Coordinates of C-alpha atoms and ligand atoms in Angstrom, one line a residue:
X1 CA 0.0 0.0 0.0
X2 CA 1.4 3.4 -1.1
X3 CA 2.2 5.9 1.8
X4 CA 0.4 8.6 0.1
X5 CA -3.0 7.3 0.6
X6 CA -4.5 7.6 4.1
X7 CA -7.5 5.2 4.9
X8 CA -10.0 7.8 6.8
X9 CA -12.5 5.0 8.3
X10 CA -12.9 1.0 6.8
X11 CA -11.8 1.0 3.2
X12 CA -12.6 4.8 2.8
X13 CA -9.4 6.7 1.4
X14 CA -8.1 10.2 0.4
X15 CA -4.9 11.4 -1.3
X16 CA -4.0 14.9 -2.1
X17 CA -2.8 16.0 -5.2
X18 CA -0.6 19.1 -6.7
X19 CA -1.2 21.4 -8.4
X20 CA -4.0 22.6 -5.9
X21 CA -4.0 20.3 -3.3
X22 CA -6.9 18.6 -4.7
X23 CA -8.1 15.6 -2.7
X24 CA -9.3 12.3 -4.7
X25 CA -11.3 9.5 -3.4
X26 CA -11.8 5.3 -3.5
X27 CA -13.9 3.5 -1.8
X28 CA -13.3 -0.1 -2.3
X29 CA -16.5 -3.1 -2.1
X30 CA -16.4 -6.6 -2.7
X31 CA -17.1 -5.9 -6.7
X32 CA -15.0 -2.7 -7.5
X33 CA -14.1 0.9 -6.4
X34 CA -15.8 4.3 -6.5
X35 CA -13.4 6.9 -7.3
X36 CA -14.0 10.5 -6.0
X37 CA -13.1 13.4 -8.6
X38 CA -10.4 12.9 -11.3
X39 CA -7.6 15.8 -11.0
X40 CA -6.8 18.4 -13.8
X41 CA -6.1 16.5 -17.3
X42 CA -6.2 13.6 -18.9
X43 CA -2.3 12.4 -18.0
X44 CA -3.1 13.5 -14.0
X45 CA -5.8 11.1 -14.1
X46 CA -4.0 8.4 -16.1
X47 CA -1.6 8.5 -12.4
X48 CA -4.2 8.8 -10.0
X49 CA -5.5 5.4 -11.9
X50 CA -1.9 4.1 -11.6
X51 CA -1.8 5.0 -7.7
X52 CA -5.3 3.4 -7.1
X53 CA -4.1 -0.3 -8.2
X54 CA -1.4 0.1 -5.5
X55 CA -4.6 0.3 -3.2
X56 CA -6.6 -2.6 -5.4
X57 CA -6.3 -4.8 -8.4
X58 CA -10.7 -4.7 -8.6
X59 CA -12.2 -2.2 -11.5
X60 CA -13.1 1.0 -11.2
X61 CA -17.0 0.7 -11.3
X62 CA -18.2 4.6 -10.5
X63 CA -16.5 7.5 -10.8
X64 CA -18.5 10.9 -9.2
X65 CA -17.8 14.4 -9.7
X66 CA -18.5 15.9 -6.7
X67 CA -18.8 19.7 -8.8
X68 CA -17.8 20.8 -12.3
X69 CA -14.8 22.9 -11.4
X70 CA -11.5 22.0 -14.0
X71 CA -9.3 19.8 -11.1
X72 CA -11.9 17.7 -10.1
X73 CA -13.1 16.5 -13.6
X74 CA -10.6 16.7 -16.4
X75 CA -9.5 13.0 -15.4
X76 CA -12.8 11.5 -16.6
X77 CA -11.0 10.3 -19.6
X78 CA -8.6 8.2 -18.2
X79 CA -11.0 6.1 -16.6
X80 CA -13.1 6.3 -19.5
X81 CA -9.8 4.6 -21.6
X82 CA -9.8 1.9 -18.9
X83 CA -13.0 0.9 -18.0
X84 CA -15.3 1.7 -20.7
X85 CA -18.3 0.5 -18.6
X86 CA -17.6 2.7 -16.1
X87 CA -20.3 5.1 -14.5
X88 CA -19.5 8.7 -14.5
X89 CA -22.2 10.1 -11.8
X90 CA -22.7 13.9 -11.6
X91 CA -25.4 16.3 -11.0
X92 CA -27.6 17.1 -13.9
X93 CA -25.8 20.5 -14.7
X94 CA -22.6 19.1 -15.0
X95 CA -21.7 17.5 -18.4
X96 CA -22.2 21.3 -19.4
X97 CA -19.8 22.3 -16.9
X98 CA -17.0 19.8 -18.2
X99 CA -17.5 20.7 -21.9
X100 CA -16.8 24.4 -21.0
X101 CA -13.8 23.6 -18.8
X102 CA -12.6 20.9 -21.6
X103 CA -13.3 23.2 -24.3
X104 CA -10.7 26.0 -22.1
X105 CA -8.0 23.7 -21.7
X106 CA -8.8 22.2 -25.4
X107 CA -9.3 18.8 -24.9
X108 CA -12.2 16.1 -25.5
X109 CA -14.9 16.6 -22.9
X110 CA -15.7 13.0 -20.9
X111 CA -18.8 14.7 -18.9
X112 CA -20.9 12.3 -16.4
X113 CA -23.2 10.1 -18.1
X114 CA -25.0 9.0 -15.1
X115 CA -26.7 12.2 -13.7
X116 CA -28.4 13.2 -10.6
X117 CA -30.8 15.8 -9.6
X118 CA -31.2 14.8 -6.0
X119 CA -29.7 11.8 -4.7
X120 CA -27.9 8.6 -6.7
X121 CA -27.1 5.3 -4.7
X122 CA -24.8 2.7 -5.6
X123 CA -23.8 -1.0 -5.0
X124 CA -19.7 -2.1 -4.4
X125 CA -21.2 -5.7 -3.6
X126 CA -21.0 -5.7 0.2
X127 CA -21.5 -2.4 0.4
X128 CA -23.5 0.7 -1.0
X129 CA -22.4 4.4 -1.4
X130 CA -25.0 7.5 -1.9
X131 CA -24.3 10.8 -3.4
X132 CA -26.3 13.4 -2.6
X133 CA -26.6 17.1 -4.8
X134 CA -27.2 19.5 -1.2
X135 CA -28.4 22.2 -2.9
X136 CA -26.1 24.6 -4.6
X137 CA -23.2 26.8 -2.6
X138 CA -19.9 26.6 -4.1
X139 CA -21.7 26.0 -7.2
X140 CA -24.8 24.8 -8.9
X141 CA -23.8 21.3 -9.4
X142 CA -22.1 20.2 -5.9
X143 CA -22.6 16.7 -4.7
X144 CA -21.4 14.9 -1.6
X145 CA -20.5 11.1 -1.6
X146 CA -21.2 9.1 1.3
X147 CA -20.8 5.8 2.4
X148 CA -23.2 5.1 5.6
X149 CA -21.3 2.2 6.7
X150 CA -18.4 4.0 7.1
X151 CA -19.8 6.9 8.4
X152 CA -17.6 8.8 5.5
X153 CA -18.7 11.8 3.8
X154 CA -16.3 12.9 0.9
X155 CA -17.8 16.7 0.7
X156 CA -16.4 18.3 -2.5
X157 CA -15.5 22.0 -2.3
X158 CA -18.6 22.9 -0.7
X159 CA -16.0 22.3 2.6
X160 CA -12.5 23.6 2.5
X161 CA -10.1 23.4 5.5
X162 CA -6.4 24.5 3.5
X163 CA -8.0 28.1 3.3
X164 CA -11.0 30.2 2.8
X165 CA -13.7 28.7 0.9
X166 CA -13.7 29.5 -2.7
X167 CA -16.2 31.9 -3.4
X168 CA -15.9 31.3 -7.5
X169 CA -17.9 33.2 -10.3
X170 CA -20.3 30.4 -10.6
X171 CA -20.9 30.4 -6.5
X172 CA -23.6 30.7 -4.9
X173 CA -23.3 32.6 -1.7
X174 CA -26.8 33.2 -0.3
X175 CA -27.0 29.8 -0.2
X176 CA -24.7 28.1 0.5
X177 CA -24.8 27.9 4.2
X178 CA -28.0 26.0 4.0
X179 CA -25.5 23.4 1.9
X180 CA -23.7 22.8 5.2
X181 CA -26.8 22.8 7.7
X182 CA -27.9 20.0 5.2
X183 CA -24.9 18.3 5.3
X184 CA -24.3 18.3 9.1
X185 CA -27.5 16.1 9.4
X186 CA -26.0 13.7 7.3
X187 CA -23.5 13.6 10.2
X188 CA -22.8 11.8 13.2
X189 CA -19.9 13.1 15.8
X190 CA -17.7 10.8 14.7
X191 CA -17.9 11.2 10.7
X192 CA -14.8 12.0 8.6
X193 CA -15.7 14.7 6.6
X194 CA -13.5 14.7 3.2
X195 CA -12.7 18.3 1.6
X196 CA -12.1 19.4 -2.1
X197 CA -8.7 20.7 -0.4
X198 CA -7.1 20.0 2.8
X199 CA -7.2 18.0 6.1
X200 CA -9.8 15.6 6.8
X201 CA -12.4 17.6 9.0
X202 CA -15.6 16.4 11.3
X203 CA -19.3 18.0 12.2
X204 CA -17.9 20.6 14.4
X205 CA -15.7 22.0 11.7
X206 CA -18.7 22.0 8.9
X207 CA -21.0 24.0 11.6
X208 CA -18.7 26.2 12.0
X209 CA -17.8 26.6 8.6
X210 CA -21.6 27.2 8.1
X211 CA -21.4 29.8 10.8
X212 CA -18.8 31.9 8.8
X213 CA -21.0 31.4 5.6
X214 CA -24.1 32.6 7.0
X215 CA -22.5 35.6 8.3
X216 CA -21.0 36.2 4.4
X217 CA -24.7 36.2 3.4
X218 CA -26.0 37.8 6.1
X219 CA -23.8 40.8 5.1
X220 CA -24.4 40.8 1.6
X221 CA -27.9 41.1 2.2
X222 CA -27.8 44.1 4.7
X223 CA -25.6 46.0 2.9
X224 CA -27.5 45.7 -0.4
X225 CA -30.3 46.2 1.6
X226 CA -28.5 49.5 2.8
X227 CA -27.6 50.6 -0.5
X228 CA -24.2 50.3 -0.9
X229 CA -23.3 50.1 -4.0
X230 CA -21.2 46.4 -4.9
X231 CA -17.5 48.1 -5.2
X232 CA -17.7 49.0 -1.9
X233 CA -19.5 46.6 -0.2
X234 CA -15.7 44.5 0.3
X235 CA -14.6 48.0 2.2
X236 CA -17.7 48.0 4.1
X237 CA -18.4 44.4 5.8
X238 CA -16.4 42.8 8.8
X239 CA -16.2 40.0 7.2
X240 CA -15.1 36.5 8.3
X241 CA -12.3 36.0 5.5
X242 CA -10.3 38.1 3.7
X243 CA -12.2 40.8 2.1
X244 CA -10.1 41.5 -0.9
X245 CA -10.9 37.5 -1.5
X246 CA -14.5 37.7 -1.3
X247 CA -14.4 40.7 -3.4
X248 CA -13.0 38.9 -6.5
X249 CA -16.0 37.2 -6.9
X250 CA -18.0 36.3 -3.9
X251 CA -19.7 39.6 -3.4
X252 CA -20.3 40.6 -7.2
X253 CA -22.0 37.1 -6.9
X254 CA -24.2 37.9 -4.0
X255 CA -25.3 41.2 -5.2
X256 CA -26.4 39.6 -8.4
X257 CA -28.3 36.9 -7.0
X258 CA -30.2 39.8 -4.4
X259 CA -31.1 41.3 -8.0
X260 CA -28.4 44.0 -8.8
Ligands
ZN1 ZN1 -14.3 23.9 -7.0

């Protein structure tokens, strides 16, 4: 077993990756593996395949991408090559996603072919695995995998623990906070909750995650509420992280979603 992959509760692993500290997922049953999100191209998922068989010789039956976003699905191919039975599971906006991040970086879009709008379960033979579309927060496609017998939830970017949470132009920050009070009831107080990027995290870190979020939108709405007009809203909150970081994107993204 390679050192890089840490098992986080009975057969449930992670392993980060550079460039962007992207964490990828197997779960291993009796019948095959379920792979969590596929790195940035086509030759970084070709090694992340070659690091799962030092886990397990058994196919790679599912592969879910837990959002859109270029580092977690560009890797589709590779499994594609390999098993071409495999299921690609995403939410039901994604395929577009991947063909416009594919179409950026040039290359032949493998999208999910087995698509969700709420919830998808799925059998590894002695075990089954759910994934579950929260609602949309980091973006409008966002899924979380979990596997109940494990008490495991691999979470996406909808949870980030190596910095602020990344408040993208396709976020949704009004709403995501009620992401994470969803999520926490899908917890217990011993889960392993697996982020997008960084440390492996449990309840008490997604509430208070959820905490900081809900303060983001709380803000938003009082200061459009008040007036103030977007470019200075980042000068005006007291907000939880960095202000110059929400103001990339974040607060534009609010302010549109209140309707201006
Ligand atoms: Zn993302």
């Amino acid at each position: 077993m390679a050192a890089d992959w840490s098992e986080v509760a009975d057969r449930c692993w992670v392993r980060r990756y550079e460039p962007y500290d992207v964490s990828c997922g197997v779960v291993t049953g009796a019948d095959g593996l379920l792979v969590v999100d596929t790195r940035c191209s086509l030759d970084e998922g070709r090694e992340l395949l070659g690091d799962i068989r030092t886990l397990s010789p058994l196919p790679v039956r599912v592969v879910v991408n837990t959002h859109a976003h270029f580092d977690h699905v560009l890797g589709n191919g590779a499994f594609r090559e390999a098993y071409p039975d495999v299921l690609l599971v995403g939410h039901e906006t994604v395929p577009d996603g991947v063909r416009e991040e594919a179409g950026l970086k040039g290359m032949e879009p493998v999208p999910p072919d087995t698509l969700l709008a709420s919830v998808w379960t799925g059998d590894l033979g002695d075990r089954y695995v759910e994934a579950v579309h929260p609602g949309r927060g980091h973006s409008a496609g966002d899924v979380v995998i979990r596997v109940p017998d494990a008490d495991v939830v691999y979470a996406g970017d909808i949870v980030e623990s190596s910095g602020p949470p990344s408040y993208g132009t396709d976020c949704w920050p009004l709403e995501w906070p009620q992401q994470l009070e969803f999520l926490a009831t899908l917890l217990s107080d011993g889960s392993a909750v697996v982020p997008g990027h960084g440390a492996v995290v449990d309840k008490d870190f997604v509430l208070g995650q959820r905490v900081d979020l809900a303060d983001v939108a709380g803000q938003l709405q009082t200061l459009y509420a008040e007036g103030v007009p977007v470019d200075e809203a980042a000068a005006r909150g007291t907000w939880p992280y960095p202000a110059e970081w929400l103001g990339r994107a974040g607060i534009p993204r609010g302010y549109e979603q209140l309707g201006g």
